[in-house]
Amino acid sequence: MVNRICALWGVIFLATAGMLAGCAVDRPVVVQRGQVPGAATGGGSSGDASSGACEGPFGPVAMRVHPLTHIDAPAAGERGETSLVLHVEVRDAYGDLVKGLGKLDVELTRSVAGGVLPGGAMGTGFEQAPAVAWSATEMLDPKENSRRFEWDTRTYRLRLLAPAWVGQWLRDETLRAGAPAKLRLRVTLTGVPDASGNRRVLQDVFVVEP
């Protein structure tokens, strides 16, 4: 009986070693937006598991900015801090919500009125360069990362201090000079490098409206 147990553990060890060896393959950075790969088309489920093999079968492969995301700002005429309350959810290849280590970068871009942007580019609805940017490097630390995971919503919740005009932008048409009341967020989660120096990059875009 003991010999059989030892033999079984030997098989498991060899299989695990083979999986880790496969992680040394030189892979390019992967950028994925929005939904889990295959979800939009009803494509394979278990077949996508290999894409996160170097982070384990339940490693993060997709990220989405959750609709709970909003601007928290004092009312007109009142004093107080303005902040972006960001909610982000991360999923594995099976579509389940998971945690994920990585540096979280956030860019906020203002909406523009129709027409031509500075530099001659045609207007796309938003400025070309971000007006505000944040970098949450603490999300690389397991303890700090876990502290920001909200179990009630199964999302990461980060309160990011913002300039006062960010809250005013959504309610003051004079400040926007005729532009729509919108702010665009581009959120990027850059993972930890693997043995080959490659890292997974997850990204999503979200528009905040009144």
Short mmCIF file of C-alpha atoms in Angstrom, two decimals:
data_model
loop_
_atom_site.label_atom_id
_atom_site.label_comp_id
_atom_site.label_asym_id
_atom_site.label_seq_id
_atom_site.Cartn_x
_atom_site.Cartn_y
_atom_site.Cartn_z
CA MET A 1 0.00 0.00 0.00
CA VAL A 2 2.81 2.38 0.94
CA ASN A 3 4.60 1.62 -2.32
CA ARG A 4 1.46 2.45 -4.30
CA ILE A 5 1.07 5.79 -2.53
CA CYS A 6 4.71 6.65 -3.17
CA ALA A 7 4.34 5.74 -6.82
CA LEU A 8 1.24 7.93 -7.11
CA TRP A 9 3.06 10.92 -5.61
CA GLY A 10 5.91 10.31 -8.02
CA VAL A 11 3.53 10.55 -10.98
CA ILE A 12 2.02 13.78 -9.63
CA PHE A 13 5.49 15.27 -9.10
CA LEU A 14 6.58 14.46 -12.64
CA ALA A 15 3.38 15.88 -14.11
CA THR A 16 3.76 19.10 -12.12
CA ALA A 17 7.40 19.43 -13.12
CA GLY A 18 6.41 19.06 -16.77
CA MET A 19 3.81 21.79 -16.43
CA LEU A 20 6.30 24.19 -14.86
CA ALA A 21 8.85 23.45 -17.54
CA GLY A 22 6.25 24.46 -20.14
CA CYS A 23 6.08 27.92 -18.54
CA ALA A 24 9.59 28.66 -19.76
CA VAL A 25 8.31 29.00 -23.34
CA ASP A 26 8.96 32.49 -24.63
CA ARG A 27 5.53 34.06 -25.13
CA PRO A 28 4.67 37.64 -26.13
CA VAL A 29 2.70 39.96 -23.88
CA VAL A 30 -1.00 39.20 -24.09
CA VAL A 31 -3.48 42.06 -24.01
CA GLN A 32 -7.10 41.10 -23.50
CA ARG A 33 -10.04 43.44 -23.20
CA GLY A 34 -13.43 42.90 -21.63
CA GLN A 35 -14.95 39.45 -21.70
CA VAL A 36 -13.32 36.10 -21.19
CA PRO A 37 -11.91 34.81 -24.51
CA GLY A 38 -14.57 32.75 -26.31
CA ALA A 39 -17.43 34.01 -24.16
CA ALA A 40 -18.76 36.46 -26.72
CA THR A 41 -18.99 33.84 -29.45
CA GLY A 42 -19.91 30.91 -27.26
CA GLY A 43 -16.53 29.38 -28.02
CA GLY A 44 -14.50 26.83 -26.09
CA SER A 45 -14.40 26.94 -22.32
CA SER A 46 -11.93 24.37 -21.06
CA GLY A 47 -9.87 24.89 -24.20
CA ASP A 48 -8.91 28.35 -23.00
CA ALA A 49 -7.38 27.03 -19.78
CA SER A 50 -3.96 26.55 -21.37
CA SER A 51 -3.64 30.31 -21.96
CA GLY A 52 -3.05 30.86 -18.23
CA ALA A 53 -0.96 27.75 -17.60
CA CYS A 54 2.05 29.68 -16.26
CA GLU A 55 -0.15 31.22 -13.58
CA GLY A 56 -1.97 27.97 -12.90
CA PRO A 57 -5.24 26.74 -14.40
CA PHE A 58 -7.19 29.43 -12.49
CA GLY A 59 -4.93 32.38 -13.27
CA PRO A 60 -6.54 35.64 -14.45
CA VAL A 61 -7.10 35.93 -18.19
CA ALA A 62 -9.69 38.73 -18.45
CA MET A 63 -10.60 41.92 -16.61
CA ARG A 64 -13.66 44.15 -16.63
CA VAL A 65 -14.37 47.54 -15.07
CA HIS A 66 -17.55 46.90 -13.08
CA PRO A 67 -20.59 49.22 -13.48
CA LEU A 68 -20.36 50.06 -9.75
CA THR A 69 -17.50 52.37 -10.75
CA HIS A 70 -18.42 56.02 -10.16
CA ILE A 71 -17.19 59.50 -9.31
CA ASP A 72 -17.67 60.47 -5.67
CA ALA A 73 -17.73 64.27 -5.41
CA PRO A 74 -19.26 66.90 -3.12
CA ALA A 75 -22.40 68.67 -4.32
CA ALA A 76 -22.12 72.08 -5.94
CA GLY A 77 -21.10 74.70 -3.36
CA GLU A 78 -19.98 72.10 -0.80
CA ARG A 79 -16.43 71.30 0.27
CA GLY A 80 -14.90 67.84 0.27
CA GLU A 81 -12.64 65.43 -1.60
CA THR A 82 -13.35 64.20 -5.10
CA SER A 83 -12.42 60.63 -5.90
CA LEU A 84 -12.85 57.92 -8.49
CA VAL A 85 -14.31 54.84 -6.85
CA LEU A 86 -13.08 52.07 -9.12
CA HIS A 87 -14.50 48.54 -9.12
CA VAL A 88 -12.65 45.94 -11.18
CA GLU A 89 -13.43 42.26 -11.61
CA VAL A 90 -10.94 39.63 -12.81
CA ARG A 91 -11.87 36.23 -14.26
CA ASP A 92 -10.06 33.00 -15.07
CA ALA A 93 -10.32 31.01 -18.31
CA TYR A 94 -13.49 29.32 -17.03
CA GLY A 95 -15.28 32.62 -16.46
CA ASP A 96 -15.04 32.49 -12.65
CA LEU A 97 -14.14 35.55 -10.56
CA VAL A 98 -10.61 35.36 -9.14
CA LYS A 99 -7.89 37.56 -7.64
CA GLY A 100 -4.83 38.62 -9.60
CA LEU A 101 -1.53 40.23 -8.67
CA GLY A 102 -0.36 43.09 -10.84
CA LYS A 103 0.26 46.81 -11.13
CA LEU A 104 -2.99 48.63 -11.80
CA ASP A 105 -2.76 51.71 -14.02
CA VAL A 106 -5.76 53.98 -14.59
CA GLU A 107 -6.09 56.79 -17.14
CA LEU A 108 -9.00 59.23 -17.20
CA THR A 109 -9.78 61.10 -20.43
CA ARG A 110 -12.26 63.92 -20.90
CA SER A 111 -14.96 64.05 -23.56
CA VAL A 112 -14.71 66.64 -26.33
CA ALA A 113 -17.19 68.39 -28.55
CA GLY A 114 -17.45 67.25 -32.16
CA GLY A 115 -14.96 68.47 -34.74
CA VAL A 116 -11.21 68.37 -35.11
CA LEU A 117 -8.92 67.76 -32.14
CA PRO A 118 -5.65 69.67 -31.57
CA GLY A 119 -3.04 68.40 -34.04
CA GLY A 120 -5.55 67.99 -36.84
CA ALA A 121 -6.92 64.58 -35.82
CA MET A 122 -10.64 64.04 -36.25
CA GLY A 123 -12.65 64.11 -33.04
CA THR A 124 -13.44 60.71 -31.54
CA GLY A 125 -15.48 61.93 -28.62
CA PHE A 126 -12.56 62.01 -26.15
CA GLU A 127 -9.24 63.81 -25.85
CA GLN A 128 -6.21 61.94 -27.13
CA ALA A 129 -4.12 62.31 -23.96
CA PRO A 130 -5.32 61.39 -20.44
CA ALA A 131 -6.11 64.29 -18.14
CA VAL A 132 -5.46 62.30 -14.95
CA ALA A 133 -3.51 59.08 -14.35
CA TRP A 134 -3.03 56.81 -11.35
CA SER A 135 -0.70 53.86 -10.72
CA ALA A 136 -1.63 51.43 -7.93
CA THR A 137 1.66 49.56 -7.46
CA GLU A 138 0.42 48.24 -4.10
CA MET A 139 -1.69 45.74 -6.05
CA LEU A 140 1.58 43.84 -6.58
CA ASP A 141 1.76 43.08 -2.85
CA PRO A 142 -0.38 40.04 -1.88
CA LYS A 143 -1.56 41.55 1.43
CA GLU A 144 -2.41 44.95 -0.03
CA ASN A 145 -4.01 43.29 -3.04
CA SER A 146 -6.22 41.15 -0.81
CA ARG A 147 -7.25 44.16 1.30
CA ARG A 148 -8.75 45.80 -1.76
CA PHE A 149 -10.82 42.78 -2.74
CA GLU A 150 -14.44 43.33 -1.72
CA TRP A 151 -16.14 40.03 -0.97
CA ASP A 152 -19.67 41.44 -1.17
CA THR A 153 -19.24 42.37 -4.83
CA ARG A 154 -16.34 40.04 -5.73
CA THR A 155 -14.53 43.04 -7.19
CA TYR A 156 -11.42 45.02 -6.38
CA ARG A 157 -12.48 48.39 -4.95
CA LEU A 158 -10.02 51.28 -5.07
CA ARG A 159 -10.71 54.87 -4.07
CA LEU A 160 -8.45 57.14 -6.15
CA LEU A 161 -8.21 60.82 -5.19
CA ALA A 162 -8.98 63.12 -8.12
CA PRO A 163 -8.93 66.86 -8.90
CA ALA A 164 -12.14 68.74 -8.05
CA TRP A 165 -12.92 69.38 -11.73
CA VAL A 166 -13.45 65.64 -12.33
CA GLY A 167 -16.70 65.73 -10.36
CA GLN A 168 -17.71 69.08 -11.83
CA TRP A 169 -17.15 67.84 -15.39
CA LEU A 170 -20.21 65.61 -15.30
CA ARG A 171 -22.60 68.34 -14.09
CA ASP A 172 -21.19 71.66 -15.34
CA GLU A 173 -21.83 72.22 -19.05
CA THR A 174 -19.97 75.53 -18.94
CA LEU A 175 -16.80 73.73 -17.84
CA ARG A 176 -17.17 71.20 -20.68
CA ALA A 177 -17.69 73.92 -23.30
CA GLY A 178 -20.38 71.96 -25.09
CA ALA A 179 -18.76 68.52 -24.80
CA PRO A 180 -20.89 65.55 -23.69
CA ALA A 181 -20.96 64.77 -19.98
CA LYS A 182 -18.61 61.78 -20.17
CA LEU A 183 -15.28 60.61 -18.76
CA ARG A 184 -13.45 57.60 -20.20
CA LEU A 185 -11.38 55.26 -18.06
CA ARG A 186 -8.69 52.97 -19.43
CA VAL A 187 -7.64 50.42 -16.80
CA THR A 188 -4.62 48.14 -17.23
CA LEU A 189 -3.54 45.30 -14.94
CA THR A 190 0.07 44.29 -15.65
CA GLY A 191 0.97 40.95 -14.09
CA VAL A 192 4.17 39.67 -12.54
CA PRO A 193 6.84 38.48 -15.04
CA ASP A 194 7.14 34.72 -15.52
CA ALA A 195 10.40 32.76 -15.78
CA SER A 196 10.98 34.10 -19.32
CA GLY A 197 10.33 37.72 -18.40
CA ASN A 198 6.95 37.83 -20.12
CA ARG A 199 3.92 39.17 -18.31
CA ARG A 200 0.18 39.13 -18.83
CA VAL A 201 -1.53 42.46 -19.50
CA LEU A 202 -5.30 42.78 -19.00
CA GLN A 203 -7.10 45.91 -20.11
CA ASP A 204 -10.60 47.35 -20.26
CA VAL A 205 -12.24 50.68 -21.11
CA PHE A 206 -15.23 52.15 -19.27
CA VAL A 207 -17.20 55.36 -19.75
CA VAL A 208 -18.52 57.24 -16.69
CA GLU A 209 -21.69 59.26 -17.26
CA PRO A 210 -23.97 61.21 -14.88
#
